[in-house]
Coordinates of C-alpha atoms in Angstrom, one line a residue:
Chain A
M75 CA 22.2 -24.8 19.6
N76 CA 23.6 -23.1 16.5
K77 CA 23.7 -19.4 15.8
F78 CA 20.6 -19.5 13.6
S79 CA 18.4 -21.2 16.2
Q80 CA 19.7 -19.0 19.0
F81 CA 19.2 -15.8 16.9
S82 CA 15.7 -16.9 15.8
Q83 CA 14.7 -17.7 19.4
E84 CA 15.9 -14.4 20.6
W85 CA 14.4 -12.2 17.9
Q86 CA 11.1 -13.9 16.9
P87 CA 9.4 -12.9 20.1
K88 CA 10.7 -9.3 19.8
I89 CA 9.4 -9.1 16.2
N90 CA 6.0 -10.4 17.3
Q91 CA 5.9 -7.9 20.1
K92 CA 6.8 -5.0 17.7
L93 CA 4.1 -6.1 15.3
T94 CA 1.6 -6.3 18.2
D95 CA 2.6 -2.9 19.5
D96 CA 2.5 -1.2 16.1
L97 CA -0.8 -2.8 15.3
A98 CA -2.3 -1.2 18.5
L99 CA -1.0 2.2 17.3
I100 CA -2.2 1.8 13.8
A101 CA -5.5 0.1 14.4
P102 CA -6.8 1.1 17.8
S103 CA -9.9 -0.8 18.9
S104 CA -11.4 2.5 20.0
N105 CA -11.5 3.5 16.3
N106 CA -12.6 0.3 14.6
A107 CA -13.4 -2.5 17.1
E108 CA -14.5 -4.9 14.4
M109 CA -11.4 -4.7 12.0
A110 CA -8.7 -4.5 14.7
P111 CA -9.1 -8.2 15.6
M112 CA -9.2 -9.2 11.9
L113 CA -5.9 -7.5 11.3
A114 CA -4.4 -9.2 14.4
Y115 CA -5.7 -12.5 13.1
A116 CA -3.9 -12.0 9.8
L117 CA -0.7 -10.5 11.1
L118 CA -0.1 -12.4 14.4
N119 CA -0.7 -15.9 13.1
G120 CA 2.5 -17.7 14.0
G121 CA 4.6 -16.9 11.0
K122 CA 8.3 -17.7 11.2
R123 CA 9.2 -14.0 10.5
L124 CA 12.0 -15.0 8.1
R125 CA 12.1 -11.6 6.4
P126 CA 12.5 -9.4 9.5
L127 CA 15.0 -12.0 10.8
L128 CA 17.1 -11.5 7.7
T129 CA 17.2 -7.8 8.1
L130 CA 18.2 -8.1 11.7
A131 CA 20.8 -10.8 10.8
V132 CA 22.5 -8.3 8.5
L133 CA 22.8 -5.8 11.4
Q134 CA 24.1 -8.5 13.7
S135 CA 26.5 -9.8 11.2
F136 CA 28.1 -6.3 11.0
Q137 CA 28.3 -6.2 14.8
A138 CA 25.7 -3.4 14.9
K139 CA 23.5 -2.7 17.9
I140 CA 19.8 -3.2 17.0
S141 CA 17.6 -0.3 18.2
S142 CA 13.9 -0.4 18.7
D143 CA 13.4 1.6 15.4
D144 CA 15.8 -0.8 13.5
L145 CA 13.5 -3.6 14.7
R146 CA 10.5 -1.6 13.5
I147 CA 12.0 -1.0 10.0
A148 CA 12.7 -4.7 9.9
T149 CA 9.1 -5.5 10.4
M150 CA 7.8 -3.4 7.5
V151 CA 8.3 -6.2 5.1
E152 CA 6.3 -8.6 7.3
W153 CA 3.2 -6.4 7.0
V154 CA 3.5 -6.6 3.3
H155 CA 4.1 -10.4 3.4
S156 CA 1.0 -10.8 5.6
Y157 CA -1.2 -8.8 3.3
S158 CA 0.0 -10.9 0.3
L159 CA -1.0 -14.1 2.0
V160 CA -4.5 -12.7 2.7
H161 CA -5.0 -11.6 -0.9
D162 CA -3.4 -14.7 -2.4
D163 CA -5.9 -16.9 -0.4
L164 CA -8.9 -15.0 -1.9
P165 CA -11.4 -17.1 -3.9
A166 CA -10.5 -15.2 -7.1
M167 CA -6.8 -16.0 -6.5
D168 CA -5.6 -19.3 -5.0
N169 CA -9.0 -19.9 -3.2
D170 CA -7.4 -21.3 -0.1
Q171 CA -9.7 -21.9 2.9
Y172 CA -6.8 -22.6 5.3
R173 CA -3.6 -21.0 6.2
R174 CA -1.2 -22.5 8.7
G175 CA -3.9 -24.9 10.0
Q176 CA -6.4 -22.1 10.6
L177 CA -9.2 -20.6 8.5
S178 CA -7.8 -18.1 6.0
V179 CA -8.9 -14.5 6.6
H180 CA -11.6 -14.5 3.9
A181 CA -12.9 -17.9 5.0
K182 CA -13.2 -16.6 8.6
F183 CA -14.4 -13.0 8.1
G184 CA -15.9 -13.1 4.6
H185 CA -14.7 -12.2 1.1
A186 CA -15.1 -8.4 1.3
N187 CA -13.2 -8.3 4.6
G188 CA -10.4 -10.5 3.1
I189 CA -9.9 -7.7 0.5
L190 CA -10.1 -4.9 3.1
V191 CA -7.8 -6.6 5.7
G192 CA -5.1 -7.0 3.0
D193 CA -5.5 -3.4 1.9
A194 CA -5.2 -2.2 5.4
L195 CA -2.1 -4.3 6.1
L196 CA -0.3 -3.1 2.9
T197 CA -1.1 0.6 3.8
A198 CA 0.1 0.0 7.4
A199 CA 3.5 -1.3 6.1
F200 CA 4.4 2.2 5.0
Q201 CA 2.8 3.9 8.0
V202 CA 5.1 1.8 10.2
G203 CA 8.1 3.3 8.4
T204 CA 7.0 6.8 9.3
L205 CA 6.8 5.8 13.0
A206 CA 10.6 5.1 13.0
T207 CA 11.4 8.7 13.7
S208 CA 14.9 8.0 15.0
I209 CA 16.1 6.6 11.7
N210 CA 18.0 8.8 9.3
P211 CA 15.4 9.9 6.7
K212 CA 17.7 9.3 3.7
R213 CA 18.2 5.7 4.8
L214 CA 14.5 5.3 5.5
F215 CA 13.6 6.5 2.0
K216 CA 15.8 3.9 0.5
V217 CA 14.0 1.2 2.6
I218 CA 10.5 2.6 1.5
N219 CA 11.6 2.8 -2.1
S220 CA 13.0 -0.7 -2.1
L221 CA 9.9 -2.1 -0.4
A222 CA 7.5 -0.5 -2.8
L223 CA 9.6 -1.5 -5.8
R224 CA 9.8 -5.1 -4.7
A225 CA 6.2 -5.4 -3.5
G226 CA 4.5 -3.8 -6.4
V227 CA 4.0 -4.5 -10.1
T228 CA 7.7 -5.1 -10.8
G229 CA 7.9 -7.3 -7.7
M230 CA 5.5 -9.5 -5.7
V231 CA 2.3 -8.3 -7.3
G232 CA 3.7 -8.9 -10.8
G233 CA 5.0 -12.4 -9.7
Q234 CA 1.5 -13.3 -8.4
F235 CA 0.0 -12.1 -11.7
Y236 CA 2.3 -14.5 -13.7
D237 CA 1.7 -17.2 -11.1
M238 CA -2.0 -17.0 -11.8
Q239 CA -1.3 -17.6 -15.4
N240 CA 0.8 -20.6 -14.4
H241 CA -2.2 -22.0 -12.6
Q242 CA -4.3 -21.5 -15.7
G243 CA -2.3 -24.2 -17.5
Q244 CA -0.2 -22.2 -19.9
V245 CA 3.0 -23.8 -21.4
I246 CA 6.0 -22.6 -19.3
T247 CA 9.7 -23.0 -19.3
K248 CA 12.2 -23.1 -16.5
E249 CA 13.5 -19.6 -17.3
W250 CA 10.0 -18.2 -17.5
L251 CA 9.1 -19.7 -14.1
L252 CA 12.3 -18.4 -12.4
D253 CA 12.2 -14.9 -14.0
K254 CA 8.5 -14.2 -14.1
V255 CA 7.2 -15.9 -11.0
Y256 CA 9.8 -17.1 -8.4
Q257 CA 12.1 -14.0 -8.7
P258 CA 9.4 -11.3 -8.4
K259 CA 6.9 -13.2 -6.2
T260 CA 9.3 -14.6 -3.6
A261 CA 12.9 -13.6 -4.1
A262 CA 12.2 -9.8 -4.5
L263 CA 10.7 -9.3 -1.1
I264 CA 13.4 -11.5 0.6
S265 CA 16.2 -9.5 -1.2
H266 CA 14.4 -6.4 0.1
A267 CA 14.9 -7.8 3.7
L268 CA 18.6 -8.0 3.1
L269 CA 18.8 -4.6 1.5
A270 CA 16.9 -3.0 4.4
G271 CA 19.8 -4.1 6.6
G272 CA 22.3 -2.6 4.2
Y273 CA 20.4 0.7 4.1
L274 CA 20.1 0.9 7.8
L275 CA 23.9 0.4 8.1
D276 CA 24.4 2.9 5.3
L277 CA 26.6 0.4 3.4
S278 CA 28.0 1.3 0.0
A279 CA 26.0 0.6 -3.2
A280 CA 28.4 -2.3 -4.0
D281 CA 27.9 -3.9 -0.6
C282 CA 24.1 -3.4 -0.8
D283 CA 24.2 -5.1 -4.2
L284 CA 26.0 -8.1 -2.7
L285 CA 23.3 -8.3 0.0
R286 CA 20.6 -8.1 -2.8
Q287 CA 22.3 -10.9 -4.7
Y288 CA 22.5 -13.0 -1.6
G289 CA 18.8 -12.3 -1.0
E290 CA 17.8 -13.2 -4.5
N291 CA 19.7 -16.4 -4.6
F292 CA 18.5 -17.4 -1.1
G293 CA 14.9 -16.3 -2.0
L294 CA 14.9 -18.5 -5.2
A295 CA 16.3 -21.5 -3.2
F296 CA 13.7 -20.9 -0.5
Q297 CA 10.9 -21.0 -3.1
I298 CA 12.4 -24.1 -4.7
Q299 CA 12.6 -25.8 -1.3
D300 CA 8.9 -24.9 -0.9
D301 CA 8.2 -26.6 -4.3
L302 CA 10.1 -29.7 -3.2
D303 CA 8.1 -29.8 0.1
D304 CA 4.8 -29.4 -1.8
Y305 CA 5.8 -31.7 -4.7
Q306 CA 2.9 -34.2 -4.3
Q307 CA 0.3 -31.5 -3.3
D308 CA 1.1 -29.4 -6.4
A309 CA 0.8 -32.5 -8.6
D310 CA -2.6 -33.2 -7.1
E311 CA -3.7 -29.6 -7.8
E312 CA -2.1 -29.7 -11.3
I313 CA 0.3 -26.8 -10.5
T314 CA 3.4 -26.9 -12.5
S315 CA 6.3 -26.1 -10.2
L316 CA 10.0 -26.4 -11.0
P317 CA 10.4 -30.1 -10.0
H318 CA 7.5 -31.0 -12.2
L319 CA 9.0 -29.1 -15.1
I320 CA 12.7 -30.3 -14.9
G321 CA 12.6 -33.3 -12.5
L322 CA 13.6 -33.6 -8.9
T323 CA 17.3 -34.2 -9.4
A324 CA 17.8 -31.2 -11.7
T325 CA 15.8 -29.1 -9.2
Q326 CA 18.1 -30.1 -6.4
S327 CA 21.0 -29.1 -8.5
V328 CA 19.5 -25.7 -9.3
K329 CA 18.9 -25.2 -5.5
A330 CA 22.5 -26.1 -4.7
N331 CA 23.9 -23.7 -7.3
L332 CA 21.8 -20.9 -5.9
L333 CA 23.0 -21.5 -2.3
S334 CA 26.5 -21.6 -3.6
D335 CA 26.1 -18.3 -5.4
A336 CA 24.6 -16.8 -2.2
R337 CA 27.6 -18.1 -0.2
F338 CA 29.9 -16.4 -2.6
C339 CA 28.3 -13.1 -1.9
L340 CA 29.0 -13.6 1.8
K341 CA 32.6 -14.3 1.0
K342 CA 32.9 -11.1 -1.0
L343 CA 31.3 -9.1 1.8
G344 CA 33.8 -10.6 4.3
Q345 CA 36.7 -9.6 2.1
G346 CA 35.7 -6.0 2.2
H347 CA 34.8 -5.7 5.9
L348 CA 36.8 -6.9 8.9
N349 CA 33.8 -6.4 11.2
F350 CA 31.6 -8.7 9.0
N351 CA 31.0 -12.2 10.4
A352 CA 29.3 -14.4 7.8
E353 CA 28.4 -17.3 10.1
L354 CA 24.8 -16.3 10.9
L355 CA 23.8 -15.6 7.3
D356 CA 25.6 -18.8 6.2
Q357 CA 23.4 -20.7 8.6
F358 CA 20.3 -19.3 6.9
L359 CA 21.6 -21.1 3.8
Q360 CA 22.4 -24.3 5.7
Q361 CA 18.7 -24.5 6.9
L362 CA 17.8 -25.0 3.2
E363 CA 20.8 -27.3 2.5
N364 CA 20.0 -29.7 5.3
K365 CA 16.4 -30.2 4.2
Chain B
M265 CA -14.0 32.0 -16.5
N266 CA -13.5 31.9 -12.7
K267 CA -10.4 31.0 -10.8
F268 CA -11.5 27.5 -10.2
S269 CA -12.1 26.7 -13.8
Q270 CA -8.9 28.4 -14.9
F271 CA -6.9 26.5 -12.3
S272 CA -8.5 23.1 -13.1
Q273 CA -7.9 23.6 -16.9
E274 CA -4.3 24.5 -16.3
W275 CA -3.4 21.7 -13.8
Q276 CA -5.6 18.7 -14.8
P277 CA -3.5 18.0 -17.9
K278 CA -0.3 18.4 -15.9
I279 CA -1.5 16.0 -13.2
N280 CA -2.5 13.5 -16.0
Q281 CA 1.0 13.9 -17.5
K282 CA 2.7 13.3 -14.2
L283 CA 0.6 10.2 -13.6
T284 CA 1.4 8.9 -17.1
D285 CA 5.2 9.6 -16.7
D286 CA 5.4 8.0 -13.2
L287 CA 3.4 5.0 -14.3
A288 CA 6.0 4.5 -17.1
L289 CA 8.7 4.6 -14.5
I290 CA 6.9 2.3 -12.0
A291 CA 5.4 -0.2 -14.4
P292 CA 7.6 -0.4 -17.5
S293 CA 6.1 -2.5 -20.3
S294 CA 9.5 -4.2 -20.7
N295 CA 9.0 -5.7 -17.2
N296 CA 5.3 -6.6 -17.4
A297 CA 3.7 -6.0 -20.8
E298 CA 0.4 -7.4 -19.6
M299 CA -0.2 -5.5 -16.4
A300 CA 1.1 -2.0 -17.5
P301 CA -1.9 -1.4 -19.7
M302 CA -4.3 -2.6 -16.9
L303 CA -2.7 -0.1 -14.5
A304 CA -3.0 2.7 -17.2
Y305 CA -6.7 1.7 -17.7
A306 CA -7.4 2.1 -14.0
L307 CA -5.3 5.3 -13.4
L308 CA -5.7 7.3 -16.6
N309 CA -9.5 7.0 -16.9
G310 CA -10.7 10.6 -17.1
G311 CA -11.0 11.4 -13.4
K312 CA -11.4 15.0 -12.4
R313 CA -8.3 14.8 -10.2
L314 CA -10.0 16.7 -7.4
R315 CA -7.6 15.6 -4.7
P316 CA -4.3 16.6 -6.4
L317 CA -6.0 19.8 -7.5
L318 CA -6.7 20.6 -3.8
T319 CA -3.0 20.1 -2.8
L320 CA -1.9 22.3 -5.6
A321 CA -4.6 24.9 -4.8
V322 CA -3.1 25.2 -1.3
L323 CA 0.3 25.9 -2.8
Q324 CA -1.1 28.5 -5.2
S325 CA -3.2 30.1 -2.5
F326 CA 0.0 30.8 -0.5
Q327 CA 1.6 32.2 -3.7
A328 CA 4.1 29.4 -3.8
K329 CA 5.8 28.2 -7.0
I330 CA 4.8 24.6 -7.9
S331 CA 7.8 22.4 -8.7
S332 CA 7.7 19.2 -10.6
D333 CA 8.2 17.2 -7.4
D334 CA 5.4 19.2 -5.7
L335 CA 3.2 18.1 -8.5
R336 CA 4.4 14.5 -7.9
I337 CA 3.6 14.6 -4.2
A338 CA 0.2 16.0 -5.1
T339 CA -0.5 13.0 -7.3
M340 CA 0.2 10.4 -4.6
V341 CA -3.3 10.6 -3.2
E342 CA -4.7 10.0 -6.7
W343 CA -2.9 6.6 -6.9
V344 CA -4.6 5.7 -3.7
H345 CA -8.0 7.0 -4.9
S346 CA -7.7 5.0 -8.1
Y347 CA -6.9 1.8 -6.3
S348 CA -9.9 2.3 -4.0
L349 CA -12.2 2.6 -6.9
V350 CA -10.9 -0.6 -8.4
H351 CA -11.3 -2.6 -5.2
D352 CA -14.7 -1.0 -4.3
D353 CA -16.0 -2.2 -7.7
L354 CA -15.0 -5.8 -7.0
P355 CA -17.8 -8.4 -6.9
A356 CA -17.4 -9.0 -3.2
M357 CA -17.6 -5.2 -2.5
D358 CA -20.0 -3.0 -4.5
N359 CA -20.0 -5.4 -7.5
D360 CA -20.0 -2.6 -10.1
Q361 CA -19.5 -3.5 -13.8
Y362 CA -19.1 0.0 -14.9
R363 CA -17.0 3.0 -13.8
R364 CA -17.3 6.4 -15.6
G365 CA -19.2 4.8 -18.5
Q366 CA -16.5 2.1 -19.1
L367 CA -16.2 -1.4 -17.9
S368 CA -14.7 -1.5 -14.4
V369 CA -11.2 -3.1 -14.1
H370 CA -12.4 -6.5 -12.8
A371 CA -15.2 -6.6 -15.5
K372 CA -12.6 -5.9 -18.2
F373 CA -9.6 -7.9 -17.0
G374 CA -11.1 -10.5 -14.6
H375 CA -11.6 -10.7 -10.9
A376 CA -8.0 -11.7 -9.9
N377 CA -6.6 -8.8 -12.0
G378 CA -9.0 -6.4 -10.3
I379 CA -7.4 -7.3 -7.0
L380 CA -3.8 -7.2 -8.3
V381 CA -4.2 -3.9 -10.1
G382 CA -5.6 -2.3 -6.9
D383 CA -2.7 -3.7 -4.9
A384 CA -0.1 -2.5 -7.4
L385 CA -1.7 1.1 -7.5
L386 CA -1.7 1.3 -3.7
T387 CA 1.9 0.2 -3.5
A388 CA 2.9 2.6 -6.3
A389 CA 1.4 5.6 -4.3
F390 CA 4.2 5.3 -1.8
Q391 CA 6.8 4.5 -4.4
V392 CA 5.9 7.8 -6.1
G393 CA 6.7 9.6 -2.9
T394 CA 10.3 8.3 -2.9
L395 CA 10.8 9.5 -6.4
A396 CA 10.4 13.1 -5.2
T397 CA 14.0 13.4 -4.2
S398 CA 14.0 17.3 -4.2
I399 CA 11.5 17.5 -1.4
N400 CA 12.7 18.0 2.1
P401 CA 12.6 14.5 3.7
K402 CA 10.9 15.7 6.9
R403 CA 8.1 17.3 5.0
L404 CA 7.8 14.2 2.8
F405 CA 7.5 11.9 5.9
K406 CA 4.6 13.9 7.1
V407 CA 2.9 13.5 3.7
I408 CA 3.5 9.7 3.7
N409 CA 2.3 9.3 7.3
S410 CA -0.8 11.3 6.7
L411 CA -1.6 9.4 3.5
A412 CA -1.2 6.0 5.2
L413 CA -3.1 7.2 8.2
R414 CA -6.0 8.4 6.1
A415 CA -6.0 5.6 3.5
G416 CA -5.8 2.7 6.0
V417 CA -7.9 1.1 8.7
T418 CA -8.5 4.4 10.5
G419 CA -9.3 6.1 7.2
M420 CA -10.6 5.0 3.8
V421 CA -10.4 1.2 4.3
G422 CA -12.2 1.5 7.6
G423 CA -14.9 3.7 6.0
Q424 CA -15.4 1.2 3.2
F425 CA -15.7 -1.6 5.9
Y426 CA -18.6 0.3 7.6
D427 CA -20.1 1.2 4.2
M428 CA -20.3 -2.5 3.4
Q429 CA -22.3 -2.9 6.7
N430 CA -24.6 -0.1 5.6
H431 CA -25.3 -2.0 2.4
Q432 CA -26.1 -5.0 4.5
G433 CA -29.2 -3.3 5.8
Q434 CA -28.2 -2.5 9.4
V435 CA -30.0 0.2 11.4
I436 CA -28.1 3.4 11.1
T437 CA -28.2 6.9 12.5
K438 CA -27.0 10.2 11.0
E439 CA -24.1 10.4 13.4
W440 CA -23.0 6.8 12.6
L441 CA -23.1 7.5 8.9
L442 CA -21.1 10.7 9.1
D443 CA -18.5 9.4 11.6
K444 CA -18.1 5.8 10.6
V445 CA -18.6 6.1 6.8
Y446 CA -18.4 9.5 5.2
Q447 CA -15.6 10.9 7.4
P448 CA -13.1 8.0 7.0
K449 CA -14.2 6.9 3.5
T450 CA -14.3 10.2 1.7
A451 CA -13.4 13.2 3.9
A452 CA -10.2 11.7 5.3
L453 CA -8.4 11.4 1.9
I454 CA -9.6 14.8 0.8
S455 CA -8.4 16.3 4.1
H456 CA -5.0 14.6 3.4
A457 CA -4.9 16.4 0.0
L458 CA -5.1 19.8 1.9
L459 CA -2.6 18.7 4.6
A460 CA -0.1 17.6 1.9
G461 CA -0.1 21.2 0.7
G462 CA 0.4 22.5 4.2
Y463 CA 3.3 20.0 4.8
L464 CA 5.0 21.0 1.5
L465 CA 4.8 24.6 2.6
D466 CA 6.1 23.7 6.1
L467 CA 3.1 25.5 7.7
S468 CA 2.7 25.5 11.4
A469 CA 0.7 22.7 13.1
A470 CA -2.1 25.1 13.8
D471 CA -2.3 26.2 10.1
C472 CA -2.2 22.6 9.0
D473 CA -5.0 21.8 11.3
L474 CA -7.1 24.6 9.7
L475 CA -6.4 23.1 6.3
R476 CA -7.4 19.6 7.7
Q477 CA -10.7 21.0 9.0
Y478 CA -11.4 22.8 5.7
G479 CA -10.7 19.4 4.0
E480 CA -12.9 17.4 6.3
N481 CA -15.8 19.8 6.0
F482 CA -15.4 20.1 2.2
G483 CA -15.0 16.3 2.0
L484 CA -18.2 15.6 3.9
A485 CA -20.1 18.2 1.8
F486 CA -18.7 16.6 -1.3
Q487 CA -19.9 13.1 -0.2
I488 CA -23.3 14.5 0.7
Q489 CA -23.6 16.2 -2.7
D490 CA -22.8 12.8 -4.2
D491 CA -25.7 11.4 -2.2
L492 CA -28.0 14.1 -3.5
D493 CA -26.9 13.4 -7.1
D494 CA -27.5 9.6 -6.6
Y495 CA -30.7 10.0 -4.5
Q496 CA -32.9 8.0 -6.9
Q497 CA -30.2 5.4 -7.8
D498 CA -29.5 4.7 -4.1
A499 CA -33.2 4.3 -3.4
D500 CA -33.4 1.7 -6.3
E501 CA -30.4 -0.2 -4.8
E502 CA -31.8 0.1 -1.3
I503 CA -28.7 2.0 -0.1
T504 CA -29.4 4.3 2.9
S505 CA -27.6 7.5 2.2
L506 CA -28.0 10.7 4.3
P507 CA -31.0 12.1 2.4
H508 CA -32.9 8.8 2.8
L509 CA -32.2 9.0 6.5
I510 CA -33.0 12.6 7.3
G511 CA -34.8 13.9 4.2
L512 CA -33.6 16.2 1.4
T513 CA -34.2 19.5 3.2
A514 CA -32.3 18.5 6.3
T515 CA -29.5 17.2 4.1
Q516 CA -29.2 20.4 2.2
S517 CA -28.9 22.2 5.6
V518 CA -26.1 19.8 6.8
K519 CA -24.3 20.5 3.5
A520 CA -24.7 24.3 3.9
N521 CA -23.3 24.2 7.5
L522 CA -20.3 22.1 6.4
L523 CA -19.5 24.6 3.6
S524 CA -19.9 27.4 6.1
D525 CA -17.5 25.8 8.5
A526 CA -15.0 25.2 5.7
R527 CA -15.2 28.9 4.8
F528 CA -14.5 29.9 8.4
C529 CA -11.2 27.9 8.2
L530 CA -10.2 29.9 5.1
K531 CA -11.0 33.2 7.0
K532 CA -8.8 32.1 9.9
L533 CA -6.0 31.2 7.6
G534 CA -6.3 34.6 5.9
Q535 CA -6.1 36.3 9.3
G536 CA -2.7 34.7 10.0
H537 CA -1.1 35.1 6.6
L538 CA -0.9 38.2 4.4
N539 CA 0.3 36.1 1.5
F540 CA -2.8 33.8 1.6
N541 CA -5.5 34.4 -1.0
A542 CA -8.6 32.5 -0.1
E543 CA -10.4 33.0 -3.4
L544 CA -9.4 29.8 -5.2
L545 CA -10.2 27.4 -2.2
D546 CA -13.4 29.3 -1.7
Q547 CA -14.4 28.6 -5.3
F548 CA -14.0 24.8 -4.6
L549 CA -16.7 25.3 -2.0
Q550 CA -18.9 27.3 -4.4
Q551 CA -18.8 24.4 -6.9
L552 CA -20.7 22.4 -4.3
E553 CA -23.0 25.3 -3.3
N554 CA -24.1 26.0 -6.8
K555 CA -25.3 22.5 -7.5

């Protein structure tokens, strides 16, 4: 078993447990017995927890001990990711009835509750941050700022806005798709996950920037892999993703270049830090390479 | 002109200016030229800015100087309030085509954009907090925690959830309406506005609790006044608000008791602090009394 598999198998259950515990704090059934299970349905739905894993991988790569509040900070982005799936599935957005083989939140609980569950999860993401009282406040502020910056109008929400335009059949270019949709919608939040690790470790601005670049390159490659996996389905739904725009071979080449750029960031981090072991973060890249 | 009018006339334009300035930071047109004006439409729409005014009124009542970052912290709740109006107006929620005499956000920009504009405003509320770098981080954390707690599932979102049930014609009682709808949906965010002032001033837990109680009593009275104003309209729409449930006279009596309880909190605060002048916060109560 390689480092990536070992790491994921160790930390996925701990991430799920932290999400479960914090949900019980934030949405006690005694307060709202109806909404608490809806939030659990949306949040604890078998996701791979890629984003929290990336934050924790940064800590592990720098040989840092991972505290309970580090884990908590790592999960903040997962609350945001979960809300975004709920709202993206809404009838006025992508109108998806299913998510990971189960009814989507609005399909199961109704349209209004789909909106409200997403709103509650987004709000909770920031509340989770304030529960991590053992974390240095200055570091935590950087995490909150980065999360809001990359989740909001200049990040994920803005990316979804332009993605909706894409679905409406406008003429698009490769550059537009990467800059206006893939970067803000997918790569921004993934790069946040890396930055959160850097902020928790109080790394220099230059090192954090290398983590951000790794995250953006990995995030774009991750989105492109998703396009490759959904190639036929997107064609059926008349969605123009990158391989439809520039062809499969050119898309594979874009992906390879992004992974190479991400790897270069790890090399630079290793040059500056004797205690940095690039192996685990490199294996996140290999997961995409081997597909 | 009384203190309340003078205070509102002084601070409303400053609140609007801070919202405008922070919106330009958070949603630069250079990044998303399409969404920036949508956010401005939702946020800068002629609201009375009651909630930020209440935070600032606490500072003024304790003779504190109001800094630019105090003003910024006071506006956080207004971003949340603005998002809530956008989402409440959505077709799946209250389905309102108009807000303050103008098209609602979804009616003007489309359903998907109604969802996204709300999501962006909610995210921005927390981003605004991280811009207030001159504020003591411990105080700021209390503000962020209180805002998330009172905006999310145990606060406003939960109140809207139960309000939707109310609209669906379920049997309700006075206690259910006050505890499950009015308190979380309206009073929670208003009590946050008062608490934010207490946190900025680093008041004791006991004093903050008096401010919270003032806020909850004022907030419930404010919602009940709204019901009284909309009595006929609610009847036409078959919405059961408090006066429909217990009659107009009993409702007026509930309102009077709430205002009296709020006034008692001011009296207690005055007993503990020589530098506390209750006049301004008392006039917020008088605004509801004189209606």
